[in-house]
Amino acid sequence: MKTCNILLSAVTTIGALIGVVPCGANASDGARAETLELNKSITRRVYEEGLSQGRFEVPYSTDFVGHGGRATFTHADGMAEARGWREAFPDLNITVDKQVAEQDLVAVRWTARGTNTGTGNGIPATGRAVEITGTTLFRMDDGRIAEEWTCADSLGLRKQLGLSSTPAAAPSN
């Protein structure tokens, strides 16, 4: 039994050294994994460079479509909104908490933190610090963001800024 384990270990090691592909896989799996990692790195830049640093150089497709709630928006609209968040929260910092990629999609779970010392996107300066979370699903096309769907805790943001009151409790009977 010991000889069998040693032999199996040796075959596995040799296979790893010469690049044998595991059963059920093929050479294009490596290329797919590389593409998934590239897509994840591009979408990470939206938060780390764009929203957190104000450097908006992430590649988007020319026919980009964004989805926010029931509305759609163009790349220009999305960039205007992103700049508005940077104006309202000059110290805005968004961290990527989790990413999952499959085929041409990348899902990102993120957390945004900042202090509302400026005005932007219709928000008056309140001086309050906030923290909200959200999720964005990106569709990639040839190394560019082609589509996105974002869902964020906008009610939580408004409450933390003191711009939305807590609804009154239902009357008891």
Short mmCIF file of C-alpha atoms in Angstrom, two decimals:
data_model
loop_
_atom_site.label_atom_id
_atom_site.label_comp_id
_atom_site.label_asym_id
_atom_site.label_seq_id
_atom_site.Cartn_x
_atom_site.Cartn_y
_atom_site.Cartn_z
CA MET A 1 0.00 0.00 0.00
CA LYS A 2 2.86 2.35 0.85
CA THR A 3 4.49 1.72 -2.55
CA CYS A 4 1.21 2.54 -4.30
CA ASN A 5 0.96 5.90 -2.46
CA ILE A 6 4.56 6.77 -3.33
CA LEU A 7 3.95 5.85 -6.97
CA LEU A 8 0.75 7.93 -7.09
CA SER A 9 2.54 10.88 -5.52
CA ALA A 10 5.39 10.61 -8.05
CA VAL A 11 3.00 10.47 -11.02
CA THR A 12 1.09 13.50 -9.71
CA THR A 13 4.31 15.46 -9.20
CA ILE A 14 5.61 14.62 -12.67
CA GLY A 15 2.24 15.55 -14.17
CA ALA A 16 2.31 18.92 -12.40
CA LEU A 17 5.87 19.58 -13.56
CA ILE A 18 5.18 18.84 -17.23
CA GLY A 19 1.79 20.57 -17.28
CA VAL A 20 -0.54 17.62 -17.67
CA VAL A 21 -4.12 18.87 -17.61
CA PRO A 22 -6.44 17.15 -15.08
CA CYS A 23 -9.18 14.79 -16.30
CA GLY A 24 -12.20 16.65 -17.63
CA ALA A 25 -10.18 19.84 -18.27
CA ASN A 26 -8.60 21.12 -21.45
CA ALA A 27 -5.97 23.64 -22.42
CA SER A 28 -8.54 26.42 -22.92
CA ASP A 29 -9.48 26.20 -19.20
CA GLY A 30 -6.29 28.10 -18.41
CA ALA A 31 -7.22 30.83 -20.86
CA ARG A 32 -10.73 31.02 -19.37
CA ALA A 33 -9.32 31.31 -15.85
CA GLU A 34 -7.00 34.07 -17.04
CA THR A 35 -9.95 35.94 -18.61
CA LEU A 36 -12.00 35.61 -15.41
CA GLU A 37 -9.12 37.05 -13.38
CA LEU A 38 -8.70 39.91 -15.88
CA ASN A 39 -12.45 40.66 -15.68
CA LYS A 40 -12.29 40.68 -11.87
CA SER A 41 -9.31 43.05 -11.90
CA ILE A 42 -11.07 45.46 -14.27
CA THR A 43 -14.23 45.58 -12.16
CA ARG A 44 -12.16 46.01 -8.97
CA ARG A 45 -10.69 49.16 -10.55
CA VAL A 46 -14.19 50.73 -10.67
CA TYR A 47 -14.07 50.92 -6.87
CA GLU A 48 -10.39 51.20 -6.02
CA GLU A 49 -9.39 53.72 -8.70
CA GLY A 50 -12.63 55.34 -9.85
CA LEU A 51 -14.86 55.83 -6.86
CA SER A 52 -12.17 55.75 -4.15
CA GLN A 53 -9.53 57.86 -5.94
CA GLY A 54 -11.43 59.78 -8.61
CA ARG A 55 -9.39 58.24 -11.47
CA PHE A 56 -12.02 57.20 -14.00
CA GLU A 57 -9.98 55.27 -16.58
CA VAL A 58 -11.68 51.87 -16.44
CA PRO A 59 -12.48 50.50 -19.92
CA TYR A 60 -16.15 50.55 -20.86
CA SER A 61 -17.67 49.44 -24.17
CA THR A 62 -19.03 52.14 -26.49
CA ASP A 63 -22.54 50.64 -26.19
CA PHE A 64 -22.48 50.34 -22.38
CA VAL A 65 -25.86 50.15 -20.61
CA GLY A 66 -26.25 50.59 -16.87
CA HIS A 67 -29.27 49.48 -14.85
CA GLY A 68 -30.28 51.13 -11.60
CA GLY A 69 -33.68 50.16 -10.27
CA ARG A 70 -36.18 50.56 -13.09
CA ALA A 71 -34.06 53.06 -15.03
CA THR A 72 -31.18 52.57 -17.44
CA PHE A 73 -28.26 54.95 -17.88
CA THR A 74 -25.41 55.64 -20.27
CA HIS A 75 -21.71 55.62 -19.50
CA ALA A 76 -21.72 59.46 -19.42
CA ASP A 77 -24.62 59.42 -16.91
CA GLY A 78 -22.80 56.87 -14.76
CA MET A 79 -19.58 58.92 -14.77
CA ALA A 80 -21.52 62.08 -13.81
CA GLU A 81 -23.09 60.21 -10.90
CA ALA A 82 -19.71 58.78 -9.81
CA ARG A 83 -18.21 62.28 -9.82
CA GLY A 84 -21.22 63.47 -7.81
CA TRP A 85 -20.49 60.84 -5.13
CA ARG A 86 -16.87 62.00 -5.00
CA GLU A 87 -18.09 65.62 -4.56
CA ALA A 88 -20.55 64.71 -1.79
CA PHE A 89 -18.03 62.41 -0.06
CA PRO A 90 -14.49 63.70 -0.79
CA ASP A 91 -12.98 60.97 1.44
CA LEU A 92 -15.06 58.22 -0.18
CA ASN A 93 -13.45 54.82 0.11
CA ILE A 94 -15.04 51.72 -1.32
CA THR A 95 -13.67 48.30 -0.54
CA VAL A 96 -14.36 45.19 -2.56
CA ASP A 97 -15.53 42.59 -0.06
CA LYS A 98 -16.12 39.69 -2.47
CA GLN A 99 -15.97 38.95 -6.18
CA VAL A 100 -17.32 35.99 -8.11
CA ALA A 101 -16.75 35.55 -11.85
CA GLU A 102 -18.35 33.15 -14.29
CA GLN A 103 -18.33 33.30 -18.09
CA ASP A 104 -18.71 37.02 -18.97
CA LEU A 105 -20.17 38.07 -15.59
CA VAL A 106 -18.52 39.44 -12.45
CA ALA A 107 -20.47 39.97 -9.23
CA VAL A 108 -19.00 42.39 -6.70
CA ARG A 109 -20.09 42.85 -3.09
CA TRP A 110 -18.75 46.18 -1.82
CA THR A 111 -18.77 48.50 1.20
CA ALA A 112 -18.65 52.30 0.87
CA ARG A 113 -17.49 54.60 3.66
CA GLY A 114 -17.19 58.35 3.65
CA THR A 115 -17.99 61.66 5.29
CA ASN A 116 -20.58 63.89 3.63
CA THR A 117 -18.70 67.22 3.68
CA GLY A 118 -19.57 68.29 0.12
CA THR A 119 -22.61 68.47 -2.09
CA GLY A 120 -23.30 66.19 -5.03
CA ASN A 121 -26.06 64.05 -6.53
CA GLY A 122 -28.64 66.27 -4.82
CA ILE A 123 -27.29 65.59 -1.33
CA PRO A 124 -26.58 68.60 0.91
CA ALA A 125 -23.45 68.53 3.07
CA THR A 126 -24.38 67.10 6.47
CA GLY A 127 -20.93 66.44 7.95
CA ARG A 128 -22.01 62.89 8.81
CA ALA A 129 -19.98 59.74 8.29
CA VAL A 130 -21.74 56.87 6.57
CA GLU A 131 -21.20 53.22 5.69
CA ILE A 132 -23.36 51.31 3.22
CA THR A 133 -23.08 48.08 1.27
CA GLY A 134 -24.15 47.11 -2.20
CA THR A 135 -23.82 44.55 -4.94
CA THR A 136 -23.04 45.13 -8.61
CA LEU A 137 -23.21 42.62 -11.43
CA PHE A 138 -21.04 43.45 -14.44
CA ARG A 139 -21.20 41.93 -17.92
CA MET A 140 -17.87 42.04 -19.68
CA ASP A 141 -17.14 42.11 -23.41
CA ASP A 142 -13.57 41.73 -24.64
CA GLY A 143 -11.96 43.28 -21.55
CA ARG A 144 -14.48 46.13 -21.27
CA ILE A 145 -17.51 46.67 -19.05
CA ALA A 146 -20.56 46.36 -21.32
CA GLU A 147 -23.38 46.33 -18.79
CA GLU A 148 -23.94 46.70 -15.06
CA TRP A 149 -26.71 46.25 -12.52
CA THR A 150 -26.26 47.89 -9.12
CA CYS A 151 -28.26 47.51 -5.93
CA ALA A 152 -27.21 49.58 -2.91
CA ASP A 153 -28.69 50.51 0.46
CA SER A 154 -29.88 54.00 -0.56
CA LEU A 155 -32.48 54.14 2.25
CA GLY A 156 -29.75 53.31 4.78
CA LEU A 157 -27.61 56.09 3.27
CA ARG A 158 -30.43 58.64 3.57
CA LYS A 159 -31.12 57.59 7.18
CA GLN A 160 -27.44 57.87 8.16
CA LEU A 161 -27.34 61.35 6.62
CA GLY A 162 -30.49 62.36 8.54
CA LEU A 163 -32.36 62.92 5.26
CA SER A 164 -35.02 60.26 5.81
CA SER A 165 -37.03 59.77 8.94
CA THR A 166 -37.88 56.36 10.27
CA PRO A 167 -41.47 55.48 9.36
CA ALA A 168 -43.97 55.74 12.19
CA ALA A 169 -44.97 52.50 13.86
CA ALA A 170 -48.27 51.01 12.77
CA PRO A 171 -51.09 51.79 15.15
CA SER A 172 -51.95 49.00 17.55
CA ASN A 173 -55.54 47.90 17.89
#
